[in-house]
Amino acid sequence: MTDDELIDKCLQGDPRAQKALFEKFSGKMMSVCMRYAPDREQAEDVLQDAFVKVFSHLDSFKREGSFEGWIRRTMVNTSLDQLRKKRGLTIDADISEAEYLAGSDEKSIGKLRVDELMQLIQEMPTGYRTVFNMYAIEGFSHREIADELGVTESTSKTQFRKARTYLMNIIGERENI
Amino acid sequence: MENNQKHIEEIVKEAFASHEVEVGAHVWANVQAGMAANTAGVAATGATSLMKAASIVGLSTVTLLGGINEVVLHSDQNVVAHNEVMEESHPTAPQTENVVVVSEDAWAAEEETQNIERKNSNEAEEASAESNSANTATSEVVNEEVAHVGNHMQDEASEHVPRPGASGADNHQEDVAEDTKQDPKPEKEEENALVKKEDKDTQDHSGSDIQDEEAPKQCAIRFTHDAKTFISPNGDGAQDCFSVQGVENVESFHIRIWTQAGELLAESSDVNFSWCGTNRFGKVLENRSSCYYQVDAFDADGLQYKAPNAKGHIMVFR
């Protein structure tokens, strides 16, 4: 079944199609929600809220772009809503920047397994994590991030730079153990 | 450094591009409940928070029967120390709000109350209908269990999106199909053994134990390859590659192959897809690499193929 057929059947209210759609995307989308949420439980909450939105707003999907992209965007938006609601999205600019540790380079990060990377991202401070996810993985521009989070563009850039430094430091530390 | 930084973004983006995380079975139940609440005119988020609130008071269980949704709230007295019982017989309601239900428990619960034809693609509806009867008797899950499961997010079992590699089930080749279906947590080996056994029983009887409420519709797909296999990609023409065999009546097809660690090696929607022991970047895997595959195939009726060889193990020899 193609995505289009799946969408058609879901719009007709076919429960099997709905379940098939959920099963098709839930694993990938859980990965998205996990990156934005501080823990698994909150990620699951977001995932289920977002899927309810996906199903109830399915008719508004224009079928021009990628369906997966549309679902993913719903996940990210719901994740951001959740962070705002929990007031977890206060970005404090004053975590001092550390230098890169010797020996931590891109090769180190390449050696990490995805689940290890996921853990590192989840452990980042919320501001870092959010901006890092949006910029590095989802591909938002700093302008878009600024609009979305209600901060300035330069804050977004700073946050991203710090997040990157933070991540490299952590990886460097792990390496040097 | 600039170059270095650019790399980080690329590497991270690439790493997450097709990354999947297992989702607990209860999430789908909650989504269904949310949708039902939506159609009933209640805001979905409202319903979810209502259930959340309820779960703080006691334990709420979402049941779904024949399209009618109801939220059943249990009082505190139902939440009893239940660990011993679970150890012995795993009586757990398949759908329990705010509780991470491990699918092996859910499976066990299903099997205990009533035998279910698990290859039927409508297992969710069945499970829900099932839970209705199970609820009255045994629907408690100890919070301790939640904490336990929470600590092992990557290991957690899920019947729907198994990442077999993450489960560390590498040495269970003899019943890989059952393994991947159960996606066992290493911490619960004894329990798993028991569940696996039950699984086998259920599968042996497949075809006869079909639930009453559901029309006995079988998935029309039959694959003929072995669930447990190996490849020796050395170009000699013998067992160089793995591909799904006997593809018939397939309407939708998707195969994914992972390493033992859960790294996605390959995926394709082509029924003729053939995998020859390389990762996504064409790098050849080491000798004796242990890999897992899963095929998501649906027939024209939208029924998913769930026979043992829909998932399995591939050993790579060089």
Tab-separated table of C-alpha atoms in Angstrom, chain B residues 70 80 86 90 101 162-163 196 254-255 273:
chain	number	residue	atom	x	y	z
B	70	GLU	CA	-14.551	3.854	27.270
B	80	VAL	CA	-1.508	-3.814	44.575
B	86	MET	CA	3.669	-11.105	37.228
B	90	HIS	CA	2.443	-12.169	33.567
B	101	VAL	CA	3.463	-2.264	29.068
B	162	PRO	CA	11.028	-4.316	16.963
B	163	ARG	CA	14.615	-3.292	16.711
B	196	LYS	CA	8.793	-17.947	24.095
B	254	HIS	CA	9.232	-3.084	3.162
B	255	ILE	CA	12.331	-4.849	4.393
B	273	PHE	CA	15.690	-6.530	-2.931
